[in-house]
Short mmCIF file of C-alpha atoms in Angstrom, two decimals:
data_model
loop_
_atom_site.label_atom_id
_atom_site.label_comp_id
_atom_site.label_asym_id
_atom_site.label_seq_id
_atom_site.Cartn_x
_atom_site.Cartn_y
_atom_site.Cartn_z
CA UNK A 1 221.67 32.69 -3.12
CA UNK A 2 225.03 31.12 -4.92
CA UNK A 3 223.03 28.65 -6.54
CA UNK A 4 222.18 29.13 -10.07
CA UNK A 5 218.70 30.41 -10.38
CA UNK A 6 215.80 28.87 -12.38
CA UNK A 7 214.22 31.67 -14.17
CA UNK A 8 211.29 29.85 -15.25
CA UNK A 9 207.78 31.53 -14.98
CA UNK A 10 206.39 28.38 -12.69
CA UNK A 11 205.14 30.49 -10.09
CA UNK A 12 203.88 33.73 -8.81
CA UNK A 13 206.56 36.28 -9.73
CA UNK A 14 206.67 40.04 -11.09
CA UNK A 15 210.56 38.75 -12.18
CA UNK A 16 210.36 36.16 -15.16
CA UNK A 17 212.88 35.42 -17.81
CA UNK A 18 215.92 36.88 -15.72
CA UNK A 19 219.00 37.19 -17.10
CA UNK A 20 222.41 36.51 -15.40
CA UNK A 21 223.08 40.01 -14.88
CA UNK A 22 219.39 40.18 -14.09
CA UNK A 23 219.77 38.01 -11.19
CA UNK A 24 222.97 39.87 -9.89
CA UNK A 25 220.97 43.13 -9.85
CA UNK A 26 218.38 41.69 -7.79
CA UNK A 27 220.78 40.45 -5.27
CA UNK A 28 222.61 43.70 -5.33
CA UNK A 29 219.12 45.61 -4.86
CA UNK A 30 218.20 43.32 -2.00
CA UNK A 31 221.51 43.52 0.13
CA UNK A 32 220.85 47.36 -0.28
CA UNK A 33 217.35 47.20 1.01
CA UNK A 34 218.54 45.16 4.00
CA UNK A 35 220.94 47.76 5.03
CA UNK A 36 217.76 48.84 7.04
CA UNK A 37 217.53 45.54 8.38
CA UNK A 38 220.76 45.73 9.71
CA UNK A 39 220.22 49.08 11.35
CA UNK A 40 217.11 47.47 12.98
CA UNK A 41 219.78 44.73 14.62
CA UNK A 42 222.53 47.45 15.26
CA UNK A 43 220.11 50.00 17.10
CA UNK A 44 218.35 47.35 19.22
CA UNK A 45 220.82 45.31 20.35
CA UNK A 46 223.86 48.55 20.49
CA UNK A 47 221.66 49.56 24.37
CA UNK A 48 222.82 46.04 25.54
CA UNK A 49 226.12 46.95 26.16
CA UNK A 50 225.71 50.96 26.48
CA UNK A 51 223.00 50.26 29.17
CA UNK A 52 225.91 48.84 31.86
CA UNK A 53 227.56 52.01 31.50
CA UNK A 54 224.60 54.85 31.13
CA UNK A 55 222.92 53.76 34.40
CA UNK A 56 226.46 54.85 36.00
CA UNK A 57 226.39 57.98 34.21
CA UNK A 58 222.63 59.03 34.43
CA UNK A 59 222.02 57.04 37.81
CA UNK A 60 218.96 55.20 36.44
CA UNK A 61 216.96 52.68 38.35
CA UNK A 62 215.74 49.56 37.33
CA UNK A 63 212.55 50.89 35.36
CA UNK A 64 214.64 53.44 33.68
CA UNK A 65 217.02 51.15 32.59
CA UNK A 66 213.85 49.30 31.12
CA UNK A 67 212.38 52.00 29.88
CA UNK A 68 215.56 53.39 28.15
CA UNK A 69 215.39 49.52 26.13
CA UNK A 70 211.54 49.41 25.76
CA UNK A 71 210.75 53.17 24.29
CA UNK A 72 212.88 52.05 21.52
CA UNK A 73 210.13 49.35 20.76
CA UNK A 74 207.01 51.81 21.28
CA UNK A 75 208.48 53.76 18.81
CA UNK A 76 208.78 51.10 16.50
CA UNK A 77 205.03 50.28 17.06
CA UNK A 78 204.06 53.52 15.81
CA UNK A 79 206.55 53.70 12.94
CA UNK A 80 205.26 49.66 11.90
CA UNK A 81 201.63 51.01 11.99
CA UNK A 82 202.38 54.07 9.79
CA UNK A 83 204.52 52.58 7.12
CA UNK A 84 201.77 50.62 5.66
CA UNK A 85 200.14 53.45 4.04
CA UNK A 86 203.09 55.86 3.60
CA UNK A 87 205.03 52.84 1.83
CA UNK A 88 201.49 52.20 -0.49
CA UNK A 89 200.93 56.11 -1.11
CA UNK A 90 204.39 57.42 -1.92
CA UNK A 91 206.51 54.32 -2.24
CA UNK A 92 208.83 51.77 -1.00
CA UNK A 93 212.01 53.69 -2.06
CA UNK A 94 211.03 56.96 -0.58
CA UNK A 95 210.11 55.58 2.35
CA UNK A 96 213.17 53.39 3.24
CA UNK A 97 215.28 56.75 2.44
CA UNK A 98 213.04 58.97 4.80
CA UNK A 99 213.67 56.02 7.29
CA UNK A 100 217.43 56.37 7.05
CA UNK A 101 217.21 59.85 8.42
CA UNK A 102 215.05 59.27 10.96
CA UNK A 103 217.84 56.49 11.92
CA UNK A 104 221.03 59.04 11.57
CA UNK A 105 218.79 61.87 13.50
CA UNK A 106 217.53 59.08 16.81
CA UNK A 107 222.04 58.24 16.61
CA UNK A 108 222.41 62.08 17.04
CA UNK A 109 220.18 62.40 19.51
CA UNK A 110 220.84 59.59 21.67
CA UNK A 111 224.90 60.11 20.99
CA UNK A 112 224.73 63.83 22.55
CA UNK A 113 222.15 62.99 25.24
CA UNK A 114 222.47 64.93 28.19
CA UNK A 115 220.67 63.42 30.63
CA UNK A 116 217.92 60.86 30.71
CA UNK A 117 214.93 62.32 28.89
CA UNK A 118 217.27 63.13 25.87
CA UNK A 119 218.29 59.89 25.53
CA UNK A 120 214.68 58.65 25.63
CA UNK A 121 213.93 60.92 22.82
CA UNK A 122 216.71 59.79 20.59
CA UNK A 123 215.30 56.07 21.31
CA UNK A 124 211.84 57.23 20.45
CA UNK A 125 213.30 58.32 17.37
CA UNK A 126 215.36 55.28 16.30
CA UNK A 127 212.27 53.18 17.21
CA UNK A 128 210.07 55.10 14.92
CA UNK A 129 212.50 54.12 12.08
CA UNK A 130 213.04 50.76 13.17
CA UNK A 131 209.35 49.89 12.97
CA UNK A 132 209.37 51.36 9.58
CA UNK A 133 211.74 49.08 8.25
CA UNK A 134 210.35 46.21 9.81
CA UNK A 135 207.35 46.40 7.77
CA UNK A 136 208.64 48.31 4.82
CA UNK A 137 211.76 45.93 3.83
CA UNK A 138 209.69 42.40 4.12
CA UNK A 139 207.18 44.11 1.42
CA UNK A 140 210.06 45.86 -0.73
CA UNK A 141 212.01 42.15 -0.61
CA UNK A 142 208.78 40.18 -1.61
CA UNK A 143 208.08 42.59 -4.47
CA UNK A 144 211.73 42.59 -5.96
CA UNK A 145 212.58 38.70 -5.40
CA UNK A 146 212.34 35.98 -8.24
CA UNK A 147 209.76 33.31 -6.93
CA UNK A 148 212.29 30.59 -7.09
CA UNK A 149 214.63 32.19 -4.28
CA UNK A 150 211.88 34.38 -2.83
CA UNK A 151 212.11 32.30 0.99
CA UNK A 152 216.07 33.22 0.52
CA UNK A 153 215.76 36.66 -0.39
CA UNK A 154 212.99 37.39 2.33
CA UNK A 155 215.67 35.57 4.84
CA UNK A 156 218.04 38.33 4.03
CA UNK A 157 216.13 40.01 6.06
CA UNK A 158 216.64 38.30 9.28
CA UNK A 159 219.99 37.66 8.13
CA UNK A 160 221.34 41.54 8.37
CA UNK A 161 219.19 41.60 11.40
CA UNK A 162 221.46 39.03 13.05
CA UNK A 163 224.44 40.83 11.47
CA UNK A 164 223.51 44.39 12.65
CA UNK A 165 223.11 42.72 16.24
CA UNK A 166 226.49 41.03 15.86
CA UNK A 167 228.10 44.16 14.92
CA UNK A 168 226.38 45.91 18.10
CA UNK A 169 228.14 43.47 20.25
CA UNK A 170 231.46 43.96 18.79
CA UNK A 171 230.91 47.64 19.03
CA UNK A 172 230.26 47.58 22.48
CA UNK A 173 233.24 45.10 23.57
CA UNK A 174 235.52 47.29 21.51
CA UNK A 175 234.42 50.51 23.44
CA UNK A 176 233.55 48.58 26.86
CA UNK A 177 237.13 49.35 28.07
CA UNK A 178 236.66 52.77 28.12
CA UNK A 179 233.15 52.92 28.90
CA UNK A 180 232.78 55.33 25.96
CA UNK A 181 228.66 54.18 25.21
CA UNK A 182 228.52 57.54 23.46
CA UNK A 183 230.79 56.08 20.60
CA UNK A 184 229.15 53.01 20.65
CA UNK A 185 225.97 55.18 19.50
CA UNK A 186 227.94 57.07 17.48
CA UNK A 187 229.07 54.54 14.89
CA UNK A 188 225.72 53.34 14.03
CA UNK A 189 225.71 56.89 11.79
CA UNK A 190 227.61 55.66 9.03
CA UNK A 191 225.03 52.81 7.77
CA UNK A 192 222.55 55.22 8.28
CA UNK A 193 224.21 57.26 6.01
CA UNK A 194 224.89 54.55 3.65
CA UNK A 195 221.15 53.68 3.14
CA UNK A 196 220.02 56.88 2.58
CA UNK A 197 222.66 56.73 -0.49
CA UNK A 198 221.62 53.05 -1.29
CA UNK A 199 218.24 54.92 -1.53
CA UNK A 200 219.38 56.97 -4.38
CA UNK A 201 220.24 54.52 -6.55
CA UNK A 202 217.57 51.84 -5.80
CA UNK A 203 214.46 51.47 -8.20
CA UNK A 204 210.88 51.58 -7.19
CA UNK A 205 208.96 48.03 -6.59
CA UNK A 206 207.63 47.34 -9.90
CA UNK A 207 204.67 46.02 -8.22
CA UNK A 208 203.98 49.33 -6.90
CA UNK A 209 204.81 51.38 -10.02
CA UNK A 210 202.19 49.52 -11.72
CA UNK A 211 199.82 49.32 -8.99
CA UNK A 212 199.94 53.74 -9.30
CA UNK A 213 200.22 53.67 -13.22
CA UNK A 214 203.49 54.29 -13.47
CA UNK A 215 204.02 52.13 -16.16
CA UNK A 216 207.10 53.18 -18.01
CA UNK A 217 208.95 53.58 -14.69
CA UNK A 218 208.30 49.48 -13.91
CA UNK A 219 209.45 48.97 -17.53
CA UNK A 220 212.87 50.37 -16.99
CA UNK A 221 213.34 48.72 -13.71
CA UNK A 222 212.39 45.06 -15.37
CA UNK A 223 214.26 45.96 -18.57
CA UNK A 224 217.12 45.82 -16.45
CA UNK A 225 216.63 42.08 -15.32
CA UNK A 226 214.85 40.32 -18.00
CA UNK A 227 215.38 38.83 -21.25
CA UNK A 228 214.15 40.93 -24.70
CA UNK A 229 210.11 40.36 -24.01
CA UNK A 230 210.02 39.76 -20.44
CA UNK A 231 209.07 43.06 -19.40
CA UNK A 232 206.05 42.79 -21.84
CA UNK A 233 205.19 39.45 -20.06
CA UNK A 234 205.27 40.99 -16.35
CA UNK A 235 203.07 44.12 -17.50
CA UNK A 236 200.74 41.58 -19.20
CA UNK A 237 200.50 39.62 -16.42
CA UNK A 238 200.03 42.26 -13.89
CA UNK A 239 197.36 43.64 -16.09
CA UNK A 240 195.15 40.32 -15.61
CA UNK A 241 196.13 40.56 -11.42
CA UNK A 242 197.96 42.89 -10.12
CA UNK A 243 196.26 45.93 -11.45
CA UNK A 244 193.00 44.46 -10.08
CA UNK A 245 194.11 44.81 -6.71
CA UNK A 246 195.27 48.20 -7.08
CA UNK A 247 192.02 49.25 -8.73
CA UNK A 248 190.09 47.81 -5.50
CA UNK A 249 192.41 49.77 -3.41
CA UNK A 250 191.27 53.18 -4.95
CA UNK A 251 187.85 52.14 -5.06
CA UNK A 252 185.62 54.78 -2.51
CA UNK A 253 184.49 52.45 0.45
CA UNK A 254 186.08 49.29 -1.12
CA UNK A 255 188.36 48.92 1.90
CA UNK A 256 191.27 47.33 -0.07
CA UNK A 257 194.61 47.97 1.53
CA UNK A 258 193.26 49.25 4.79
CA UNK A 259 192.02 47.54 8.24
CA UNK A 260 188.34 47.07 6.46
CA UNK A 261 189.91 44.73 3.79
CA UNK A 262 192.38 43.09 6.46
CA UNK A 263 189.12 41.92 8.39
CA UNK A 264 187.44 40.44 5.40
CA UNK A 265 186.64 37.11 5.82
CA UNK A 266 188.63 35.63 2.91
CA UNK A 267 191.67 37.36 4.38
CA UNK A 268 191.29 37.57 7.93
CA UNK A 269 193.00 34.15 8.30
CA UNK A 270 196.33 35.66 7.10
CA UNK A 271 195.82 38.19 9.86
CA UNK A 272 195.11 35.89 12.62
CA UNK A 273 198.25 33.78 11.52
CA UNK A 274 200.62 36.85 11.21
CA UNK A 275 199.79 38.98 14.44
CA UNK A 276 199.54 35.55 16.32
CA UNK A 277 203.40 34.69 14.93
CA UNK A 278 204.14 38.39 15.51
CA UNK A 279 203.04 38.01 19.11
CA UNK A 280 205.02 34.40 19.60
CA UNK A 281 207.96 35.41 18.55
CA UNK A 282 208.89 37.94 21.12
CA UNK A 283 206.61 36.22 23.72
CA UNK A 284 208.63 33.25 23.27
CA UNK A 285 211.23 35.53 24.96
CA UNK A 286 213.96 36.17 22.43
CA UNK A 287 214.55 40.10 22.64
CA UNK A 288 214.79 39.24 26.40
CA UNK A 289 218.09 37.10 25.56
CA UNK A 290 219.49 39.78 22.80
CA UNK A 291 218.65 42.56 24.56
CA UNK A 292 219.72 41.78 27.96
CA UNK A 293 222.11 39.53 27.55
CA UNK A 294 225.25 41.03 29.20
CA UNK A 295 223.14 41.95 32.07
CA UNK A 296 221.94 38.58 32.59
CA UNK A 297 225.38 37.16 32.77
CA UNK A 298 226.52 40.02 35.00
CA UNK A 299 223.65 38.79 37.70
CA UNK A 300 225.35 35.38 37.10
CA UNK A 301 228.80 36.75 38.30
CA UNK A 302 230.64 38.03 35.51
CA UNK A 303 232.13 41.88 35.01
CA UNK A 304 230.81 43.76 32.78
CA UNK A 305 233.78 43.22 30.06
CA UNK A 306 233.41 39.59 30.38
CA UNK A 307 229.78 40.03 30.11
CA UNK A 308 229.64 42.06 26.74
CA UNK A 309 232.61 39.50 25.41
CA UNK A 310 229.98 36.36 26.14
CA UNK A 311 226.98 38.13 24.41
CA UNK A 312 229.59 38.27 21.30
CA UNK A 313 229.22 34.83 21.23
CA UNK A 314 225.68 34.59 21.08
CA UNK A 315 225.72 37.25 18.31
CA UNK A 316 228.34 35.12 16.37
CA UNK A 317 225.85 32.05 16.46
CA UNK A 318 222.81 34.27 15.75
CA UNK A 319 224.50 34.95 12.50
CA UNK A 320 225.90 31.57 11.56
CA UNK A 321 222.19 29.57 12.18
CA UNK A 322 220.75 32.41 10.33
CA UNK A 323 223.07 31.64 7.24
CA UNK A 324 221.81 28.24 7.63
CA UNK A 325 218.13 29.11 7.85
CA UNK A 326 218.93 30.90 4.55
CA UNK A 327 219.67 27.84 2.84
CA UNK A 328 217.25 25.35 4.23
CA UNK A 329 213.52 28.04 4.04
CA UNK A 330 213.59 27.18 0.27
CA UNK A 331 214.40 23.80 0.54
CA UNK A 332 212.65 22.33 3.40
CA UNK A 333 209.86 24.67 3.84
CA UNK A 334 208.51 27.03 6.40
CA UNK A 335 206.43 24.83 8.64
CA UNK A 336 208.92 22.35 9.88
CA UNK A 337 211.48 24.65 10.44
CA UNK A 338 208.67 26.61 12.86
CA UNK A 339 208.14 23.42 14.29
CA UNK A 340 211.57 22.37 14.95
CA UNK A 341 212.51 25.75 16.00
CA UNK A 342 209.81 26.34 18.86
CA UNK A 343 210.45 22.78 19.93
CA UNK A 344 214.25 23.67 20.35
CA UNK A 345 213.61 26.78 22.11
CA UNK A 346 211.23 25.56 24.80
CA UNK A 347 214.00 22.81 25.96
CA UNK A 348 216.88 25.26 25.78
CA UNK A 349 215.34 28.47 27.74
CA UNK A 350 213.91 25.74 30.27
CA UNK A 351 217.45 24.68 30.68
CA UNK A 352 218.39 28.14 31.13
CA UNK A 353 215.65 28.58 33.56
CA UNK A 354 216.85 25.44 35.47
CA UNK A 355 220.57 26.37 35.42
CA UNK A 356 219.76 30.10 37.24
CA UNK A 357 217.29 28.09 40.00
CA UNK A 358 220.04 25.74 40.90
CA UNK A 359 223.13 28.56 40.41
CA UNK A 360 224.45 26.18 37.66
CA UNK A 361 228.20 27.83 36.32
CA UNK A 362 227.99 30.79 33.90
CA UNK A 363 229.46 28.83 31.30
CA UNK A 364 226.06 26.36 31.05
CA UNK A 365 224.17 29.51 31.07
CA UNK A 366 225.63 30.66 27.99
CA UNK A 367 225.86 27.08 26.31
CA UNK A 368 221.90 27.18 27.03
CA UNK A 369 221.58 30.64 25.84
CA UNK A 370 223.33 29.41 22.53
CA UNK A 371 220.97 26.84 22.02
CA UNK A 372 218.10 28.88 22.40
CA UNK A 373 219.40 31.06 19.84
CA UNK A 374 220.00 28.27 17.61
CA UNK A 375 216.65 27.35 17.83
CA UNK A 376 215.20 30.98 17.20
CA UNK A 377 217.71 31.53 14.22
CA UNK A 378 216.89 28.02 12.47
CA UNK A 379 213.34 28.74 12.15
CA UNK A 380 211.18 31.77 14.29
CA UNK A 381 213.45 34.32 13.55
CA UNK A 382 213.83 34.25 9.92
CA UNK A 383 210.71 32.22 8.86
CA UNK A 384 207.98 34.89 10.52
CA UNK A 385 209.87 37.57 8.54
CA UNK A 386 209.55 35.19 5.45
CA UNK A 387 205.70 34.40 6.02
CA UNK A 388 204.65 37.92 6.52
CA UNK A 389 205.74 38.71 2.92
CA UNK A 390 203.61 35.55 1.90
CA UNK A 391 200.71 34.90 3.67
CA UNK A 392 198.83 37.90 2.37
CA UNK A 393 197.07 38.47 -1.20
CA UNK A 394 199.23 41.23 -3.14
CA UNK A 395 196.42 44.09 -2.80
CA UNK A 396 197.04 43.51 1.18
CA UNK A 397 200.59 42.52 1.70
CA UNK A 398 201.87 46.41 2.69
CA UNK A 399 199.45 46.67 5.12
CA UNK A 400 199.26 43.20 6.38
CA UNK A 401 202.98 43.28 6.91
CA UNK A 402 202.59 46.80 8.61
CA UNK A 403 199.53 45.01 10.90
CA UNK A 404 202.37 42.02 11.40
CA UNK A 405 205.25 44.42 12.48
CA UNK A 406 202.73 46.57 14.67
CA UNK A 407 201.97 43.73 16.80
CA UNK A 408 205.37 42.12 16.80
CA UNK A 409 206.70 45.51 18.36
CA UNK A 410 204.00 45.97 20.69
CA UNK A 411 204.65 42.47 21.98
CA UNK A 412 208.58 43.09 21.98
CA UNK A 413 207.63 46.49 24.33
CA UNK A 414 205.51 44.65 27.00
CA UNK A 415 208.00 41.56 27.13
CA UNK A 416 211.01 43.89 27.43
CA UNK A 417 209.32 46.70 29.43
CA UNK A 418 208.63 43.64 32.11
CA UNK A 419 211.40 41.31 32.27
CA UNK A 420 213.71 42.97 34.50
CA UNK A 421 210.64 43.74 36.97
CA UNK A 422 209.96 40.03 36.75
CA UNK A 423 212.71 38.58 37.07
CA UNK A 424 212.87 40.91 40.75
CA UNK A 425 209.61 39.56 41.46
CA UNK A 426 209.74 35.91 40.74
CA UNK A 427 213.76 35.42 39.69
CA UNK A 428 215.29 33.93 36.58
CA UNK A 429 214.52 30.43 36.59
CA UNK A 430 210.50 31.01 36.85
CA UNK A 431 210.84 33.92 34.34
CA UNK A 432 212.39 31.51 31.79
CA UNK A 433 210.00 28.84 32.12
CA UNK A 434 207.27 31.10 31.18
CA UNK A 435 208.79 31.49 27.98
CA UNK A 436 208.97 27.74 27.91
CA UNK A 437 205.53 27.51 27.86
CA UNK A 438 204.83 29.56 25.22
CA UNK A 439 206.90 27.95 23.26
CA UNK A 440 205.41 24.84 23.63
CA UNK A 441 202.15 26.52 22.90
CA UNK A 442 203.31 27.57 19.82
CA UNK A 443 204.04 24.53 18.36
CA UNK A 444 200.78 23.58 18.85
CA UNK A 445 199.67 26.59 17.06
CA UNK A 446 201.67 26.06 14.00
CA UNK A 447 200.74 22.65 13.35
CA UNK A 448 197.17 23.31 13.61
CA UNK A 449 196.94 26.85 11.56
CA UNK A 450 200.07 27.81 10.18
CA UNK A 451 200.18 26.77 6.37
CA UNK A 452 203.05 25.95 4.02
CA UNK A 453 203.76 28.69 1.48
CA UNK A 454 206.98 27.40 -0.17
CA UNK A 455 206.69 26.89 -4.02
CA UNK A 456 202.72 28.20 -3.60
CA UNK A 457 200.37 30.61 -5.52
CA UNK A 458 199.12 33.56 -3.38
CA UNK A 459 195.61 31.76 -3.84
CA UNK A 460 196.40 28.40 -2.73
CA UNK A 461 198.09 29.92 0.54
CA UNK A 462 194.71 31.60 1.06
CA UNK A 463 192.42 28.45 0.13
CA UNK A 464 194.74 26.48 2.63
CA UNK A 465 194.36 29.31 5.63
CA UNK A 466 190.83 29.37 5.27
CA UNK A 467 190.66 25.72 5.21
CA UNK A 468 192.92 25.22 8.77
CA UNK A 469 190.56 28.22 10.28
CA UNK A 470 187.12 27.17 8.73
CA UNK A 471 186.62 30.18 7.18
CA UNK A 472 184.21 31.64 4.30
CA UNK A 473 185.92 32.50 1.27
CA UNK A 474 184.45 35.96 1.22
#
């Protein structure tokens, strides 16, 4: 986001005619909002190193180890599913603050756990928060972002997730010598508290404020970023477009903003793309690498400390390549990055399977993991979350994001729960080859059904979706 911002109102945007100070404010708001994304990454990644020591302290079998990882994902399903309605009713900012409190509570329960069941409860509470931010952050960012750099702003979500993962790996490594897995969890309390404090300063989304008739509140936020007269233009534009969506939402039986609206013929293609990409992102195998990297490297013959150290390299690559994607998503578009990403992931994870099947050195396994992470980080990782904030019409955006995030976490839960048992049943090589086949199928799906959303109005995206899916307009 370092390039000069073109503030001409050339696209669908609720922020037009931004002042230089306004641009700076939007950037600061985006970074504060994505503290939730950082916690998303940290809380999902911290278990990868902690599990190596928890299993010894609590005597966990393979299923219990998998459940400690995957129960967070089950909580995330519930959190993502509930967040859309809560965000629409109470606002984006109060929900984000409440999620920060949930993060802190889950961390306390996990860090102070006296046994398997208390640890499981802490992971469930963390999961509720993780699922909530996964649905709320893309919506919040999308409504606060200038259209000219909307892709880059939305990509901050994935960047902060990747950064949170990297920090969790570094924390794991720092505490691995003392085997202090409780300390690993306690570190997460710091960003949790910062998120709650940030929400005391963040403004509410002007889109939500205008939709709920809080025009004065929206004007106060817009006045901080627009040139003189800009606020009036935004409010007038919303009066012609956005408010209609809000009124439809409130009409009895209209179904706007709920499952009935998402299943309407005109919106259904967006829902299909959103949920299929959500499942594809997980069934391509990404979180089996991110969550179980130390375990995988341990099975390749490395000590626990060395396995965690190797996983740090994976985290560094993940952050670097996400920064690259941040600068490409508004230049090259969403579809090219997705197609390249899935092709690269298919090749690299297939090679990882070969490495395990024939017993190649751990260094080669690490290289193939890194290539896979590069493929994911440049496309499927950030672009899925960008599209989740762009595919749906404004009136269904929060609920659509919630639906996509819910399917993403449900798929994540299934894959993470079955990964270690599947390896035990058929071996590492065939397991990774299954993921490679799914990536190949993903290439075909994107080529046929996923539209380009870069620099396009919501109605243009909707028309392209309906054409690709041969769907009616109403």
